[in-house]
């Protein structure tokens, strides 16, 4: 099969904290080279100041998306001078190399769900480093794992309850998965965002 037929399908769903006009949880999906860079950014706290920090971080991630993930994080850190900090999860999915490279800082979650139910493990938790961007610059490590067709990655902010992955139906589309998680598994005391990316053809 030609590599050109392989792709990354993405979708997201988000809801702000009740009473807030703007969410401090933002996402980015950007084609970079042969693959796709995806990010979830959560401005500390909620409301306008959190949103301003998240927007500044997203703009830096977008501008410098072609740099290595650790350098992209440094760029985002530099963009947050004078603003609140953010926590974030970044992943680069390369359909030609069939790899996912992940980097996370702070309380942003990530999980990779294997399409093949016989895979062991059938899911990989993408563990983030402690800290946040905009204070003392953390030095997170990247992790790369192989991708198989149909594998689905979910990134989510801390406004989403843990443990939702057991209820995910992989037969559903990325948008259906994102919408379902937001509808059923948000905490209700914070902004919430879910981003779903699938290695597809």
mmCIF file with all atom_site columns, C-alpha atoms in Angstrom:
data_model
loop_
_atom_site.group_PDB
_atom_site.id
_atom_site.type_symbol
_atom_site.label_atom_id
_atom_site.label_alt_id
_atom_site.label_comp_id
_atom_site.label_asym_id
_atom_site.label_entity_id
_atom_site.label_seq_id
_atom_site.pdbx_PDB_ins_code
_atom_site.Cartn_x
_atom_site.Cartn_y
_atom_site.Cartn_z
_atom_site.occupancy
_atom_site.B_iso_or_equiv
_atom_site.pdbx_formal_charge
_atom_site.auth_seq_id
_atom_site.auth_comp_id
_atom_site.auth_asym_id
_atom_site.auth_atom_id
_atom_site.pdbx_PDB_model_num
ATOM 1   C CA . UNK A 1 1   ? 0.000   0.000  0.000  1.00 0.00 ? 1   UNK A CA 1
ATOM 2   C CA . UNK A 1 2   ? 1.317   3.454  -0.856 1.00 0.00 ? 2   UNK A CA 1
ATOM 3   C CA . UNK A 1 3   ? 2.256   5.575  2.124  1.00 0.00 ? 3   UNK A CA 1
ATOM 4   C CA . UNK A 1 4   ? 0.197   8.410  0.708  1.00 0.00 ? 4   UNK A CA 1
ATOM 5   C CA . UNK A 1 5   ? -2.984  6.530  1.564  1.00 0.00 ? 5   UNK A CA 1
ATOM 6   C CA . UNK A 1 6   ? -2.122  6.566  5.276  1.00 0.00 ? 6   UNK A CA 1
ATOM 7   C CA . UNK A 1 7   ? -3.287  9.538  7.316  1.00 0.00 ? 7   UNK A CA 1
ATOM 8   C CA . UNK A 1 8   ? -3.985  10.910 10.776 1.00 0.00 ? 8   UNK A CA 1
ATOM 9   C CA . UNK A 1 9   ? -7.658  11.675 11.477 1.00 0.00 ? 9   UNK A CA 1
ATOM 10  C CA . UNK A 1 10  ? -8.273  14.165 14.292 1.00 0.00 ? 10  UNK A CA 1
ATOM 11  C CA . UNK A 1 11  ? -11.188 15.667 16.192 1.00 0.00 ? 11  UNK A CA 1
ATOM 12  C CA . UNK A 1 12  ? -11.734 17.540 19.439 1.00 0.00 ? 12  UNK A CA 1
ATOM 13  C CA . UNK A 1 13  ? -14.471 18.602 21.822 1.00 0.00 ? 13  UNK A CA 1
ATOM 14  C CA . UNK A 1 14  ? -14.324 21.187 24.584 1.00 0.00 ? 14  UNK A CA 1
ATOM 15  C CA . UNK A 1 15  ? -16.500 22.905 27.158 1.00 0.00 ? 15  UNK A CA 1
ATOM 16  C CA . UNK A 1 16  ? -15.645 25.945 29.318 1.00 0.00 ? 16  UNK A CA 1
ATOM 17  C CA . UNK A 1 17  ? -16.290 26.122 33.022 1.00 0.00 ? 17  UNK A CA 1
ATOM 18  C CA . UNK A 1 18  ? -19.918 27.096 33.575 1.00 0.00 ? 18  UNK A CA 1
ATOM 19  C CA . UNK A 1 19  ? -20.250 30.855 33.711 1.00 0.00 ? 19  UNK A CA 1
ATOM 20  C CA . UNK A 1 20  ? -17.057 31.533 31.741 1.00 0.00 ? 20  UNK A CA 1
ATOM 21  C CA . UNK A 1 21  ? -17.257 32.953 28.237 1.00 0.00 ? 21  UNK A CA 1
ATOM 22  C CA . UNK A 1 22  ? -13.892 31.602 27.143 1.00 0.00 ? 22  UNK A CA 1
ATOM 23  C CA . UNK A 1 23  ? -12.068 28.375 27.852 1.00 0.00 ? 23  UNK A CA 1
ATOM 24  C CA . UNK A 1 24  ? -8.465  28.237 29.012 1.00 0.00 ? 24  UNK A CA 1
ATOM 25  C CA . UNK A 1 25  ? -8.162  24.812 27.356 1.00 0.00 ? 25  UNK A CA 1
ATOM 26  C CA . UNK A 1 26  ? -7.131  24.985 23.702 1.00 0.00 ? 26  UNK A CA 1
ATOM 27  C CA . UNK A 1 27  ? -5.941  22.529 21.078 1.00 0.00 ? 27  UNK A CA 1
ATOM 28  C CA . UNK A 1 28  ? -3.806  22.611 17.948 1.00 0.00 ? 28  UNK A CA 1
ATOM 29  C CA . UNK A 1 29  ? -3.760  20.264 14.970 1.00 0.00 ? 29  UNK A CA 1
ATOM 30  C CA . UNK A 1 30  ? -1.129  21.092 12.355 1.00 0.00 ? 30  UNK A CA 1
ATOM 31  C CA . UNK A 1 31  ? 0.250   19.181 9.402  1.00 0.00 ? 31  UNK A CA 1
ATOM 32  C CA . UNK A 1 32  ? 4.047   19.098 9.742  1.00 0.00 ? 32  UNK A CA 1
ATOM 33  C CA . UNK A 1 33  ? 6.033   17.327 7.053  1.00 0.00 ? 33  UNK A CA 1
ATOM 34  C CA . UNK A 1 34  ? 4.691   13.825 6.540  1.00 0.00 ? 34  UNK A CA 1
ATOM 35  C CA . UNK A 1 35  ? 2.873   13.825 9.866  1.00 0.00 ? 35  UNK A CA 1
ATOM 36  C CA . UNK A 1 36  ? 0.589   15.761 12.173 1.00 0.00 ? 36  UNK A CA 1
ATOM 37  C CA . UNK A 1 37  ? 1.414   17.710 15.331 1.00 0.00 ? 37  UNK A CA 1
ATOM 38  C CA . UNK A 1 38  ? -1.378  17.759 17.911 1.00 0.00 ? 38  UNK A CA 1
ATOM 39  C CA . UNK A 1 39  ? -1.447  19.623 21.210 1.00 0.00 ? 39  UNK A CA 1
ATOM 40  C CA . UNK A 1 40  ? -3.659  20.236 24.215 1.00 0.00 ? 40  UNK A CA 1
ATOM 41  C CA . UNK A 1 41  ? -2.838  23.351 26.231 1.00 0.00 ? 41  UNK A CA 1
ATOM 42  C CA . UNK A 1 42  ? -4.437  24.212 29.588 1.00 0.00 ? 42  UNK A CA 1
ATOM 43  C CA . UNK A 1 43  ? -3.895  27.698 30.976 1.00 0.00 ? 43  UNK A CA 1
ATOM 44  C CA . UNK A 1 44  ? -3.510  27.626 34.759 1.00 0.00 ? 44  UNK A CA 1
ATOM 45  C CA . UNK A 1 45  ? -6.818  28.376 36.446 1.00 0.00 ? 45  UNK A CA 1
ATOM 46  C CA . UNK A 1 46  ? -9.695  29.466 34.229 1.00 0.00 ? 46  UNK A CA 1
ATOM 47  C CA . UNK A 1 47  ? -11.236 32.582 32.749 1.00 0.00 ? 47  UNK A CA 1
ATOM 48  C CA . UNK A 1 48  ? -9.692  35.301 30.594 1.00 0.00 ? 48  UNK A CA 1
ATOM 49  C CA . UNK A 1 49  ? -6.144  35.152 32.007 1.00 0.00 ? 49  UNK A CA 1
ATOM 50  C CA . UNK A 1 50  ? -5.967  31.402 31.533 1.00 0.00 ? 50  UNK A CA 1
ATOM 51  C CA . UNK A 1 51  ? -7.287  31.797 27.986 1.00 0.00 ? 51  UNK A CA 1
ATOM 52  C CA . UNK A 1 52  ? -4.739  34.513 27.166 1.00 0.00 ? 52  UNK A CA 1
ATOM 53  C CA . UNK A 1 53  ? -1.873  32.280 28.296 1.00 0.00 ? 53  UNK A CA 1
ATOM 54  C CA . UNK A 1 54  ? -3.252  29.313 26.371 1.00 0.00 ? 54  UNK A CA 1
ATOM 55  C CA . UNK A 1 55  ? -3.616  31.399 23.192 1.00 0.00 ? 55  UNK A CA 1
ATOM 56  C CA . UNK A 1 56  ? -0.014  32.645 23.499 1.00 0.00 ? 56  UNK A CA 1
ATOM 57  C CA . UNK A 1 57  ? 1.260   29.097 23.937 1.00 0.00 ? 57  UNK A CA 1
ATOM 58  C CA . UNK A 1 58  ? -0.778  27.776 20.994 1.00 0.00 ? 58  UNK A CA 1
ATOM 59  C CA . UNK A 1 59  ? 0.523   30.588 18.763 1.00 0.00 ? 59  UNK A CA 1
ATOM 60  C CA . UNK A 1 60  ? 4.117   29.645 19.622 1.00 0.00 ? 60  UNK A CA 1
ATOM 61  C CA . UNK A 1 61  ? 3.463   25.936 19.029 1.00 0.00 ? 61  UNK A CA 1
ATOM 62  C CA . UNK A 1 62  ? 1.913   26.778 15.661 1.00 0.00 ? 62  UNK A CA 1
ATOM 63  C CA . UNK A 1 63  ? 4.755   29.072 14.614 1.00 0.00 ? 63  UNK A CA 1
ATOM 64  C CA . UNK A 1 64  ? 7.579   26.708 15.575 1.00 0.00 ? 64  UNK A CA 1
ATOM 65  C CA . UNK A 1 65  ? 5.825   23.404 14.862 1.00 0.00 ? 65  UNK A CA 1
ATOM 66  C CA . UNK A 1 66  ? 8.624   22.137 12.610 1.00 0.00 ? 66  UNK A CA 1
ATOM 67  C CA . UNK A 1 67  ? 11.181  22.188 15.433 1.00 0.00 ? 67  UNK A CA 1
ATOM 68  C CA . UNK A 1 68  ? 11.794  19.153 17.713 1.00 0.00 ? 68  UNK A CA 1
ATOM 69  C CA . UNK A 1 69  ? 9.158   18.826 20.452 1.00 0.00 ? 69  UNK A CA 1
ATOM 70  C CA . UNK A 1 70  ? 11.538  19.872 23.237 1.00 0.00 ? 70  UNK A CA 1
ATOM 71  C CA . UNK A 1 71  ? 12.449  23.044 21.316 1.00 0.00 ? 71  UNK A CA 1
ATOM 72  C CA . UNK A 1 72  ? 8.784   23.797 20.622 1.00 0.00 ? 72  UNK A CA 1
ATOM 73  C CA . UNK A 1 73  ? 8.160   23.661 24.382 1.00 0.00 ? 73  UNK A CA 1
ATOM 74  C CA . UNK A 1 74  ? 10.988  26.127 24.975 1.00 0.00 ? 74  UNK A CA 1
ATOM 75  C CA . UNK A 1 75  ? 9.462   28.479 22.408 1.00 0.00 ? 75  UNK A CA 1
ATOM 76  C CA . UNK A 1 76  ? 6.105   28.280 24.180 1.00 0.00 ? 76  UNK A CA 1
ATOM 77  C CA . UNK A 1 77  ? 7.823   28.974 27.499 1.00 0.00 ? 77  UNK A CA 1
ATOM 78  C CA . UNK A 1 78  ? 9.405   32.122 26.064 1.00 0.00 ? 78  UNK A CA 1
ATOM 79  C CA . UNK A 1 79  ? 6.016   33.281 24.728 1.00 0.00 ? 79  UNK A CA 1
ATOM 80  C CA . UNK A 1 80  ? 4.512   33.217 28.229 1.00 0.00 ? 80  UNK A CA 1
ATOM 81  C CA . UNK A 1 81  ? 6.647   35.937 29.816 1.00 0.00 ? 81  UNK A CA 1
ATOM 82  C CA . UNK A 1 82  ? 4.302   38.122 31.884 1.00 0.00 ? 82  UNK A CA 1
ATOM 83  C CA . UNK A 1 83  ? 1.405   35.716 31.486 1.00 0.00 ? 83  UNK A CA 1
ATOM 84  C CA . UNK A 1 84  ? 0.051   32.795 33.484 1.00 0.00 ? 84  UNK A CA 1
ATOM 85  C CA . UNK A 1 85  ? 1.664   29.446 32.924 1.00 0.00 ? 85  UNK A CA 1
ATOM 86  C CA . UNK A 1 86  ? 0.215   26.501 31.059 1.00 0.00 ? 86  UNK A CA 1
ATOM 87  C CA . UNK A 1 87  ? 0.431   22.732 31.140 1.00 0.00 ? 87  UNK A CA 1
ATOM 88  C CA . UNK A 1 88  ? 0.453   20.911 27.835 1.00 0.00 ? 88  UNK A CA 1
ATOM 89  C CA . UNK A 1 89  ? 0.566   17.653 25.977 1.00 0.00 ? 89  UNK A CA 1
ATOM 90  C CA . UNK A 1 90  ? 2.185   17.434 22.535 1.00 0.00 ? 90  UNK A CA 1
ATOM 91  C CA . UNK A 1 91  ? 2.349   14.547 20.110 1.00 0.00 ? 91  UNK A CA 1
ATOM 92  C CA . UNK A 1 92  ? 3.724   14.111 16.617 1.00 0.00 ? 92  UNK A CA 1
ATOM 93  C CA . UNK A 1 93  ? 2.105   11.301 14.663 1.00 0.00 ? 93  UNK A CA 1
ATOM 94  C CA . UNK A 1 94  ? 4.000   10.168 11.577 1.00 0.00 ? 94  UNK A CA 1
ATOM 95  C CA . UNK A 1 95  ? 1.899   7.873  9.364  1.00 0.00 ? 95  UNK A CA 1
ATOM 96  C CA . UNK A 1 96  ? 4.803   7.016  7.053  1.00 0.00 ? 96  UNK A CA 1
ATOM 97  C CA . UNK A 1 97  ? 7.172   5.988  9.848  1.00 0.00 ? 97  UNK A CA 1
ATOM 98  C CA . UNK A 1 98  ? 4.214   4.582  11.861 1.00 0.00 ? 98  UNK A CA 1
ATOM 99  C CA . UNK A 1 99  ? 5.397   6.261  15.065 1.00 0.00 ? 99  UNK A CA 1
ATOM 100 C CA . UNK A 1 100 ? 3.963   8.522  17.743 1.00 0.00 ? 100 UNK A CA 1
ATOM 101 C CA . UNK A 1 101 ? 6.318   10.839 19.636 1.00 0.00 ? 101 UNK A CA 1
ATOM 102 C CA . UNK A 1 102 ? 4.903   12.302 22.846 1.00 0.00 ? 102 UNK A CA 1
ATOM 103 C CA . UNK A 1 103 ? 5.889   14.995 25.335 1.00 0.00 ? 103 UNK A CA 1
ATOM 104 C CA . UNK A 1 104 ? 3.777   16.186 28.258 1.00 0.00 ? 104 UNK A CA 1
ATOM 105 C CA . UNK A 1 105 ? 4.239   18.691 31.074 1.00 0.00 ? 105 UNK A CA 1
ATOM 106 C CA . UNK A 1 106 ? 1.867   19.010 34.003 1.00 0.00 ? 106 UNK A CA 1
ATOM 107 C CA . UNK A 1 107 ? -1.572  17.554 34.573 1.00 0.00 ? 107 UNK A CA 1
ATOM 108 C CA . UNK A 1 108 ? -2.512  16.873 30.957 1.00 0.00 ? 108 UNK A CA 1
ATOM 109 C CA . UNK A 1 109 ? -3.335  13.251 30.213 1.00 0.00 ? 109 UNK A CA 1
ATOM 110 C CA . UNK A 1 110 ? -2.689  11.051 27.232 1.00 0.00 ? 110 UNK A CA 1
ATOM 111 C CA . UNK A 1 111 ? -3.482  7.475  26.312 1.00 0.00 ? 111 UNK A CA 1
ATOM 112 C CA . UNK A 1 112 ? -2.857  5.381  23.210 1.00 0.00 ? 112 UNK A CA 1
ATOM 113 C CA . UNK A 1 113 ? -5.463  2.703  22.558 1.00 0.00 ? 113 UNK A CA 1
ATOM 114 C CA . UNK A 1 114 ? -4.414  -0.191 20.342 1.00 0.00 ? 114 UNK A CA 1
ATOM 115 C CA . UNK A 1 115 ? -6.767  -1.181 17.529 1.00 0.00 ? 115 UNK A CA 1
ATOM 116 C CA . UNK A 1 116 ? -5.658  -4.810 17.766 1.00 0.00 ? 116 UNK A CA 1
ATOM 117 C CA . UNK A 1 117 ? -7.315  -6.187 20.899 1.00 0.00 ? 117 UNK A CA 1
ATOM 118 C CA . UNK A 1 118 ? -4.631  -8.872 20.981 1.00 0.00 ? 118 UNK A CA 1
ATOM 119 C CA . UNK A 1 119 ? -1.890  -6.302 21.515 1.00 0.00 ? 119 UNK A CA 1
ATOM 120 C CA . UNK A 1 120 ? -0.150  -6.429 24.876 1.00 0.00 ? 120 UNK A CA 1
ATOM 121 C CA . UNK A 1 121 ? -0.390  -3.949 26.334 1.00 0.00 ? 121 UNK A CA 1
ATOM 122 C CA . UNK A 1 122 ? -3.658  -2.927 24.655 1.00 0.00 ? 122 UNK A CA 1
ATOM 123 C CA . UNK A 1 123 ? -3.141  0.656  25.824 1.00 0.00 ? 123 UNK A CA 1
ATOM 124 C CA . UNK A 1 124 ? -0.212  2.877  26.678 1.00 0.00 ? 124 UNK A CA 1
ATOM 125 C CA . UNK A 1 125 ? -0.517  5.696  29.194 1.00 0.00 ? 125 UNK A CA 1
ATOM 126 C CA . UNK A 1 126 ? 1.447   8.734  28.040 1.00 0.00 ? 126 UNK A CA 1
ATOM 127 C CA . UNK A 1 127 ? 2.925   10.026 31.286 1.00 0.00 ? 127 UNK A CA 1
ATOM 128 C CA . UNK A 1 128 ? 3.707   13.737 31.569 1.00 0.00 ? 128 UNK A CA 1
ATOM 129 C CA . UNK A 1 129 ? 6.620   15.347 33.407 1.00 0.00 ? 129 UNK A CA 1
ATOM 130 C CA . UNK A 1 130 ? 5.920   17.456 36.492 1.00 0.00 ? 130 UNK A CA 1
ATOM 131 C CA . UNK A 1 131 ? 5.769   21.229 36.316 1.00 0.00 ? 131 UNK A CA 1
ATOM 132 C CA . UNK A 1 132 ? 4.327   23.798 33.945 1.00 0.00 ? 132 UNK A CA 1
ATOM 133 C CA . UNK A 1 133 ? 5.436   26.073 31.138 1.00 0.00 ? 133 UNK A CA 1
ATOM 134 C CA . UNK A 1 134 ? 5.954   29.736 31.997 1.00 0.00 ? 134 UNK A CA 1
ATOM 135 C CA . UNK A 1 135 ? 7.569   29.292 35.405 1.00 0.00 ? 135 UNK A CA 1
ATOM 136 C CA . UNK A 1 136 ? 10.870  27.489 35.783 1.00 0.00 ? 136 UNK A CA 1
ATOM 137 C CA . UNK A 1 137 ? 11.386  25.775 32.441 1.00 0.00 ? 137 UNK A CA 1
ATOM 138 C CA . UNK A 1 138 ? 11.018  22.002 32.846 1.00 0.00 ? 138 UNK A CA 1
ATOM 139 C CA . UNK A 1 139 ? 13.206  19.622 30.862 1.00 0.00 ? 139 UNK A CA 1
ATOM 140 C CA . UNK A 1 140 ? 10.755  16.964 29.762 1.00 0.00 ? 140 UNK A CA 1
ATOM 141 C CA . UNK A 1 141 ? 11.720  13.821 27.915 1.00 0.00 ? 141 UNK A CA 1
ATOM 142 C CA . UNK A 1 142 ? 10.072  12.655 24.725 1.00 0.00 ? 142 UNK A CA 1
ATOM 143 C CA . UNK A 1 143 ? 8.818   9.130  24.231 1.00 0.00 ? 143 UNK A CA 1
ATOM 144 C CA . UNK A 1 144 ? 8.260   7.378  20.913 1.00 0.00 ? 144 UNK A CA 1
ATOM 145 C CA . UNK A 1 145 ? 6.086   4.314  20.364 1.00 0.00 ? 145 UNK A CA 1
ATOM 146 C CA . UNK A 1 146 ? 5.143   2.408  17.198 1.00 0.00 ? 146 UNK A CA 1
ATOM 147 C CA . UNK A 1 147 ? 1.723   2.917  15.635 1.00 0.00 ? 147 UNK A CA 1
ATOM 148 C CA . UNK A 1 148 ? -0.467  0.315  13.964 1.00 0.00 ? 148 UNK A CA 1
ATOM 149 C CA . UNK A 1 149 ? -3.418  1.094  11.713 1.00 0.00 ? 149 UNK A CA 1
ATOM 150 C CA . UNK A 1 150 ? -6.469  2.009  13.729 1.00 0.00 ? 150 UNK A CA 1
ATOM 151 C CA . UNK A 1 151 ? -4.534  2.971  16.867 1.00 0.00 ? 151 UNK A CA 1
ATOM 152 C CA . UNK A 1 152 ? -6.240  5.902  18.586 1.00 0.00 ? 152 UNK A CA 1
ATOM 153 C CA . UNK A 1 153 ? -4.608  8.516  20.831 1.00 0.00 ? 153 UNK A CA 1
ATOM 154 C CA . UNK A 1 154 ? -6.607  10.626 23.267 1.00 0.00 ? 154 UNK A CA 1
ATOM 155 C CA . UNK A 1 155 ? -5.160  13.779 24.855 1.00 0.00 ? 155 UNK A CA 1
ATOM 156 C CA . UNK A 1 156 ? -7.205  15.474 27.566 1.00 0.00 ? 156 UNK A CA 1
ATOM 157 C CA . UNK A 1 157 ? -7.051  18.313 30.076 1.00 0.00 ? 157 UNK A CA 1
ATOM 158 C CA . UNK A 1 158 ? -7.526  17.861 33.821 1.00 0.00 ? 158 UNK A CA 1
ATOM 159 C CA . UNK A 1 159 ? -11.159 18.931 33.532 1.00 0.00 ? 159 UNK A CA 1
ATOM 160 C CA . UNK A 1 160 ? -11.801 15.361 32.356 1.00 0.00 ? 160 UNK A CA 1
ATOM 161 C CA . UNK A 1 161 ? -12.193 12.550 34.900 1.00 0.00 ? 161 UNK A CA 1
ATOM 162 C CA . UNK A 1 162 ? -9.679  9.724  34.869 1.00 0.00 ? 162 UNK A CA 1
ATOM 163 C CA . UNK A 1 163 ? -10.808 6.251  33.934 1.00 0.00 ? 163 UNK A CA 1
ATOM 164 C CA . UNK A 1 164 ? -12.955 7.127  30.935 1.00 0.00 ? 164 UNK A CA 1
ATOM 165 C CA . UNK A 1 165 ? -10.857 5.075  28.520 1.00 0.00 ? 165 UNK A CA 1
ATOM 166 C CA . UNK A 1 166 ? -12.581 1.820  29.468 1.00 0.00 ? 166 UNK A CA 1
ATOM 167 C CA . UNK A 1 167 ? -15.816 3.173  27.999 1.00 0.00 ? 167 UNK A CA 1
ATOM 168 C CA . UNK A 1 168 ? -14.332 4.255  24.658 1.00 0.00 ? 168 UNK A CA 1
ATOM 169 C CA . UNK A 1 169 ? -15.758 2.430  21.634 1.00 0.00 ? 169 UNK A CA 1
ATOM 170 C CA . UNK A 1 170 ? -12.951 2.283  19.082 1.00 0.00 ? 170 UNK A CA 1
ATOM 171 C CA . UNK A 1 171 ? -15.433 1.569  16.295 1.00 0.00 ? 171 UNK A CA 1
ATOM 172 C CA . UNK A 1 172 ? -16.668 5.147  16.727 1.00 0.00 ? 172 UNK A CA 1
ATOM 173 C CA . UNK A 1 173 ? -15.157 8.037  14.800 1.00 0.00 ? 173 UNK A CA 1
ATOM 174 C CA . UNK A 1 174 ? -12.645 10.360 16.498 1.00 0.00 ? 174 UNK A CA 1
ATOM 175 C CA . UNK A 1 175 ? -15.344 13.054 16.699 1.00 0.00 ? 175 UNK A CA 1
ATOM 176 C CA . UNK A 1 176 ? -17.843 10.673 18.280 1.00 0.00 ? 176 UNK A CA 1
ATOM 177 C CA . UNK A 1 177 ? -15.237 9.614  20.842 1.00 0.00 ? 177 UNK A CA 1
ATOM 178 C CA . UNK A 1 178 ? -14.340 13.215 21.722 1.00 0.00 ? 178 UNK A CA 1
ATOM 179 C CA . UNK A 1 179 ? -17.982 14.272 22.004 1.00 0.00 ? 179 UNK A CA 1
ATOM 180 C CA . UNK A 1 180 ? -18.849 11.290 24.195 1.00 0.00 ? 180 UNK A CA 1
ATOM 181 C CA . UNK A 1 181 ? -15.984 11.882 26.624 1.00 0.00 ? 181 UNK A CA 1
ATOM 182 C CA . UNK A 1 182 ? -16.911 15.553 26.998 1.00 0.00 ? 182 UNK A CA 1
ATOM 183 C CA . UNK A 1 183 ? -20.608 14.714 27.443 1.00 0.00 ? 183 UNK A CA 1
ATOM 184 C CA . UNK A 1 184 ? -20.084 12.018 30.074 1.00 0.00 ? 184 UNK A CA 1
ATOM 185 C CA . UNK A 1 185 ? -16.742 12.443 31.829 1.00 0.00 ? 185 UNK A CA 1
ATOM 186 C CA . UNK A 1 186 ? -16.082 16.095 32.669 1.00 0.00 ? 186 UNK A CA 1
ATOM 187 C CA . UNK A 1 187 ? -15.609 17.155 36.288 1.00 0.00 ? 187 UNK A CA 1
ATOM 188 C CA . UNK A 1 188 ? -17.727 20.302 36.005 1.00 0.00 ? 188 UNK A CA 1
ATOM 189 C CA . UNK A 1 189 ? -15.356 22.436 38.108 1.00 0.00 ? 189 UNK A CA 1
ATOM 190 C CA . UNK A 1 190 ? -12.925 23.413 35.334 1.00 0.00 ? 190 UNK A CA 1
ATOM 191 C CA . UNK A 1 191 ? -12.591 23.888 31.602 1.00 0.00 ? 191 UNK A CA 1
ATOM 192 C CA . UNK A 1 192 ? -12.341 20.559 29.775 1.00 0.00 ? 192 UNK A CA 1
ATOM 193 C CA . UNK A 1 193 ? -10.954 19.482 26.401 1.00 0.00 ? 193 UNK A CA 1
ATOM 194 C CA . UNK A 1 194 ? -10.439 16.177 24.611 1.00 0.00 ? 194 UNK A CA 1
ATOM 195 C CA . UNK A 1 195 ? -8.457  15.705 21.401 1.00 0.00 ? 195 UNK A CA 1
ATOM 196 C CA . UNK A 1 196 ? -8.539  12.418 19.496 1.00 0.00 ? 196 UNK A CA 1
ATOM 197 C CA . UNK A 1 197 ? -6.099  11.342 16.757 1.00 0.00 ? 197 UNK A CA 1
ATOM 198 C CA . UNK A 1 198 ? -6.279  8.066  14.831 1.00 0.00 ? 198 UNK A CA 1
ATOM 199 C CA . UNK A 1 199 ? -3.805  6.402  12.478 1.00 0.00 ? 199 UNK A CA 1
ATOM 200 C CA . UNK A 1 200 ? -6.044  5.559  9.542  1.00 0.00 ? 200 UNK A CA 1
ATOM 201 C CA . UNK A 1 201 ? -6.216  4.897  5.808  1.00 0.00 ? 201 UNK A CA 1
#
